[in-house]
Amino acid sequence: MRWFRFGAGRRQAERDPGRQQEIYRELRQRFGGHVPGRFADQAAEATRLLDGDDGIVVAAHLLREFADAAFAATAGQGFQADRRNYRWTWQGAGPRLRSPLAGGPGFSLHPYVHVAAAAAVVAGRAGQLVKVTAAEPVLTHVLEILDLITAGWEYGGVAPDADAANLASALIAAARELRAAMPDAPPLPSGIRDQMRRNNTVDVWDPAANRIVGGFNPGRAMREALLA
Protein backbone atom coordinates (compact mmCIF):
# COMPACT_ATOMS: atom_id res chain seq x y z
CA MET A 1 0.00 0.00 0.00
CA ARG A 2 1.36 3.41 -0.97
CA TRP A 3 0.74 6.48 1.11
CA PHE A 4 1.03 10.17 0.38
CA ARG A 5 4.29 11.52 1.70
CA PHE A 6 4.65 14.79 3.52
CA GLY A 7 6.71 17.42 1.78
CA ALA A 8 9.91 18.74 3.30
CA GLY A 9 9.18 20.54 6.54
CA ARG A 10 5.50 19.56 6.57
CA ARG A 11 5.10 18.59 10.21
CA GLN A 12 7.05 15.35 9.89
CA ALA A 13 6.88 14.73 13.64
CA GLU A 14 3.09 14.33 13.54
CA ARG A 15 3.09 11.67 10.83
CA ASP A 16 2.57 8.10 12.03
CA PRO A 17 2.46 5.53 9.20
CA GLY A 18 1.56 2.81 11.69
CA ARG A 19 -1.47 4.77 12.84
CA GLN A 20 -2.45 5.38 9.22
CA GLN A 21 -2.39 1.64 8.55
CA GLU A 22 -4.51 1.01 11.64
CA ILE A 23 -7.11 3.57 10.55
CA TYR A 24 -7.21 2.11 7.04
CA ARG A 25 -7.67 -1.47 8.26
CA GLU A 26 -10.35 -0.46 10.74
CA LEU A 27 -12.25 1.46 8.08
CA ARG A 28 -12.34 -1.56 5.78
CA GLN A 29 -13.29 -3.98 8.54
CA ARG A 30 -15.96 -1.91 10.30
CA PHE A 31 -17.62 -0.22 7.33
CA GLY A 32 -18.82 -1.09 3.84
CA GLY A 33 -21.36 -3.13 1.93
CA HIS A 34 -20.73 -6.17 4.15
CA VAL A 35 -21.94 -4.28 7.23
CA PRO A 36 -25.66 -3.85 8.04
CA GLY A 37 -26.91 -0.30 8.30
CA ARG A 38 -27.51 2.77 6.18
CA PHE A 39 -24.56 3.90 4.11
CA ALA A 40 -25.02 7.51 5.24
CA ASP A 41 -24.80 6.48 8.90
CA GLN A 42 -21.70 4.40 8.24
CA ALA A 43 -20.06 7.28 6.38
CA ALA A 44 -20.72 9.65 9.27
CA GLU A 45 -19.14 7.24 11.74
CA ALA A 46 -16.20 6.56 9.41
CA THR A 47 -15.59 10.31 9.15
CA ARG A 48 -15.11 10.47 12.91
CA LEU A 49 -12.50 7.72 12.70
CA LEU A 50 -10.47 9.80 10.23
CA ASP A 51 -9.22 12.16 12.92
CA GLY A 52 -5.96 14.07 13.20
CA ASP A 53 -3.36 14.58 10.51
CA ASP A 54 -3.08 10.83 9.98
CA GLY A 55 -6.80 10.69 9.25
CA ILE A 56 -6.34 13.35 6.59
CA VAL A 57 -3.56 11.34 4.95
CA VAL A 58 -5.75 8.22 4.99
CA ALA A 59 -8.66 10.16 3.48
CA ALA A 60 -6.39 11.29 0.65
CA HIS A 61 -5.32 7.68 0.11
CA LEU A 62 -8.94 6.47 0.00
CA LEU A 63 -9.78 8.95 -2.75
CA ARG A 64 -6.73 7.96 -4.79
CA GLU A 65 -7.38 4.23 -4.36
CA PHE A 66 -11.00 4.52 -5.46
CA ALA A 67 -10.16 6.81 -8.40
CA ASP A 68 -7.50 4.33 -9.58
CA ALA A 69 -9.88 1.37 -9.24
CA ALA A 70 -12.68 3.21 -11.05
CA PHE A 71 -10.41 4.05 -13.97
CA ALA A 72 -9.15 0.46 -14.17
CA ALA A 73 -12.73 -0.85 -14.07
CA THR A 74 -13.78 1.51 -16.86
CA ALA A 75 -10.83 0.67 -19.10
CA GLY A 76 -11.23 -3.02 -18.25
CA GLN A 77 -14.63 -3.06 -19.95
CA GLY A 78 -12.95 -2.36 -23.27
CA PHE A 79 -13.70 1.35 -23.50
CA GLN A 80 -11.06 4.02 -23.90
CA ALA A 81 -11.11 6.34 -20.93
CA ASP A 82 -9.57 9.68 -20.10
CA ARG A 83 -9.39 10.18 -16.35
CA ARG A 84 -9.62 13.93 -16.80
CA ASN A 85 -12.76 13.72 -18.92
CA TYR A 86 -15.11 10.76 -18.54
CA ARG A 87 -17.79 12.51 -20.60
CA TRP A 88 -16.68 11.22 -23.98
CA THR A 89 -16.28 7.69 -22.60
CA TRP A 90 -19.88 7.68 -21.38
CA GLN A 91 -21.08 9.32 -24.60
CA GLY A 92 -19.49 6.59 -26.69
CA ALA A 93 -20.40 3.65 -24.47
CA GLY A 94 -23.78 4.71 -23.12
CA PRO A 95 -25.58 2.03 -21.09
CA ARG A 96 -23.04 -0.59 -22.23
CA LEU A 97 -20.60 0.82 -19.67
CA ARG A 98 -21.23 -0.60 -16.22
CA SER A 99 -20.89 2.13 -13.63
CA PRO A 100 -17.84 1.61 -11.39
CA LEU A 101 -20.03 2.75 -8.49
CA ALA A 102 -21.56 -0.72 -8.62
CA GLY A 103 -18.26 -2.14 -7.35
CA GLY A 104 -16.91 -5.52 -8.41
CA PRO A 105 -13.42 -7.03 -8.77
CA GLY A 106 -10.65 -4.59 -7.96
CA PHE A 107 -12.71 -2.56 -5.50
CA SER A 108 -12.03 -2.79 -1.78
CA LEU A 109 -13.74 0.49 -0.90
CA HIS A 110 -17.42 1.41 -0.93
CA PRO A 111 -18.21 4.69 -2.69
CA TYR A 112 -21.10 5.65 -0.43
CA VAL A 113 -19.19 4.85 2.76
CA HIS A 114 -15.41 5.14 2.45
CA VAL A 115 -15.32 7.68 -0.39
CA ALA A 116 -18.12 9.74 1.13
CA ALA A 117 -16.28 9.82 4.46
CA ALA A 118 -13.03 10.85 2.77
CA ALA A 119 -14.82 13.64 0.91
CA ALA A 120 -16.33 14.89 4.17
CA VAL A 121 -12.86 15.03 5.74
CA VAL A 122 -11.49 17.01 2.80
CA ALA A 123 -14.40 19.44 2.90
CA GLY A 124 -14.27 19.91 6.65
CA ARG A 125 -10.50 20.13 7.09
CA ALA A 126 -9.18 21.49 3.82
CA GLY A 127 -7.16 24.18 5.56
CA GLN A 128 -5.21 21.54 7.47
CA LEU A 129 -4.95 19.20 4.49
CA VAL A 130 -2.91 21.69 2.47
CA LYS A 131 -0.41 21.80 5.35
CA VAL A 132 0.12 18.06 5.77
CA THR A 133 -0.06 16.52 2.30
CA ALA A 134 0.01 17.42 -1.38
CA ALA A 135 -3.34 19.04 -2.13
CA GLU A 136 -3.37 18.99 -5.93
CA PRO A 137 -3.49 15.17 -6.31
CA VAL A 138 -6.33 15.07 -3.79
CA LEU A 139 -8.28 17.67 -5.76
CA THR A 140 -7.60 15.75 -8.98
CA HIS A 141 -9.06 12.55 -7.54
CA VAL A 142 -12.08 14.34 -6.07
CA LEU A 143 -12.90 15.83 -9.47
CA GLU A 144 -12.23 12.56 -11.32
CA ILE A 145 -14.76 10.71 -9.19
CA LEU A 146 -17.27 13.56 -9.47
CA ASP A 147 -16.92 13.63 -13.26
CA LEU A 148 -17.33 9.86 -13.49
CA ILE A 149 -20.55 9.99 -11.46
CA THR A 150 -22.24 12.96 -13.11
CA ALA A 151 -21.25 12.00 -16.67
CA GLY A 152 -22.80 8.59 -16.05
CA TRP A 153 -26.07 10.27 -15.12
CA GLU A 154 -25.97 12.59 -18.10
CA TYR A 155 -24.79 10.26 -20.86
CA GLY A 156 -24.87 6.69 -19.54
CA GLY A 157 -28.45 6.39 -18.40
CA VAL A 158 -27.34 5.71 -14.82
CA ALA A 159 -30.23 6.38 -12.44
CA PRO A 160 -28.94 8.10 -9.30
CA ASP A 161 -30.25 7.13 -5.91
CA ALA A 162 -30.04 9.25 -2.77
CA ASP A 163 -26.66 7.80 -1.79
CA ALA A 164 -25.16 8.68 -5.18
CA ALA A 165 -26.59 12.21 -5.02
CA ASN A 166 -25.22 12.64 -1.50
CA LEU A 167 -21.79 11.46 -2.65
CA ALA A 168 -21.81 13.93 -5.54
CA SER A 169 -22.76 16.73 -3.15
CA ALA A 170 -19.95 15.73 -0.77
CA LEU A 171 -17.41 15.72 -3.61
CA ILE A 172 -18.55 19.15 -4.79
CA ALA A 173 -18.15 20.49 -1.25
CA ALA A 174 -14.70 18.90 -0.99
CA ALA A 175 -13.60 20.48 -4.28
CA ARG A 176 -14.93 23.88 -3.22
CA GLU A 177 -13.22 23.93 0.16
CA LEU A 178 -9.94 22.49 -1.09
CA ARG A 179 -9.68 24.95 -3.97
CA ALA A 180 -10.37 27.79 -1.53
CA ALA A 181 -7.60 26.55 0.78
CA MET A 182 -5.00 26.17 -1.97
CA PRO A 183 -2.83 29.24 -2.63
CA ASP A 184 -2.89 28.58 -6.38
CA ALA A 185 -5.64 26.14 -7.37
CA PRO A 186 -5.25 24.59 -10.85
CA PRO A 187 -7.86 25.14 -13.59
CA LEU A 188 -10.89 22.89 -13.52
CA PRO A 189 -10.63 19.92 -15.91
CA SER A 190 -12.60 19.98 -19.13
CA GLY A 191 -15.07 17.30 -18.05
CA ILE A 192 -16.10 19.29 -15.00
CA ARG A 193 -16.31 22.51 -17.01
CA ASP A 194 -18.60 20.76 -19.49
CA GLN A 195 -20.88 19.55 -16.70
CA MET A 196 -21.01 23.06 -15.27
CA ARG A 197 -22.40 24.39 -18.57
CA ARG A 198 -25.37 22.06 -18.35
CA ASN A 199 -28.53 22.72 -16.40
CA ASN A 200 -30.26 19.35 -16.33
CA THR A 201 -32.00 18.08 -13.20
CA VAL A 202 -31.83 14.33 -12.71
CA ASP A 203 -34.43 12.34 -10.80
CA VAL A 204 -33.16 10.85 -7.55
CA TRP A 205 -34.62 7.41 -6.84
CA ASP A 206 -35.35 5.38 -3.76
CA PRO A 207 -34.64 1.83 -5.02
CA ALA A 208 -36.41 0.21 -2.07
CA ALA A 209 -39.67 2.05 -2.78
CA ASN A 210 -39.10 2.25 -6.55
CA ARG A 211 -40.09 5.90 -6.65
CA ILE A 212 -38.58 9.33 -7.21
CA VAL A 213 -37.75 11.11 -3.96
CA GLY A 214 -36.19 14.31 -5.30
CA GLY A 215 -34.09 15.96 -7.96
CA PHE A 216 -30.49 17.07 -8.30
CA ASN A 217 -28.97 19.57 -10.73
CA PRO A 218 -25.23 18.83 -10.72
CA GLY A 219 -24.34 21.59 -13.18
CA ARG A 220 -25.96 24.27 -11.07
CA ALA A 221 -24.49 22.83 -7.86
CA MET A 222 -21.00 22.90 -9.38
CA ARG A 223 -21.39 26.43 -10.70
CA GLU A 224 -22.55 27.74 -7.35
CA ALA A 225 -19.72 26.00 -5.50
CA LEU A 226 -16.78 26.25 -7.88
CA LEU A 227 -17.35 29.61 -9.54
CA ALA A 228 -18.13 31.58 -6.39
PDB file of C-alpha atoms in Angstrom, residues 60 121 142 190:
ATOM      1  CA  ALA A  60      -6.391  11.286   0.646  1.00  0.00           C
ATOM      2  CA  VAL A 121     -12.864  15.028   5.743  1.00  0.00           C
ATOM      3  CA  VAL A 142     -12.078  14.338  -6.070  1.00  0.00           C
ATOM      4  CA  SER A 190     -12.603  19.983 -19.134  1.00  0.00           C
TER       5      SER A 190
END
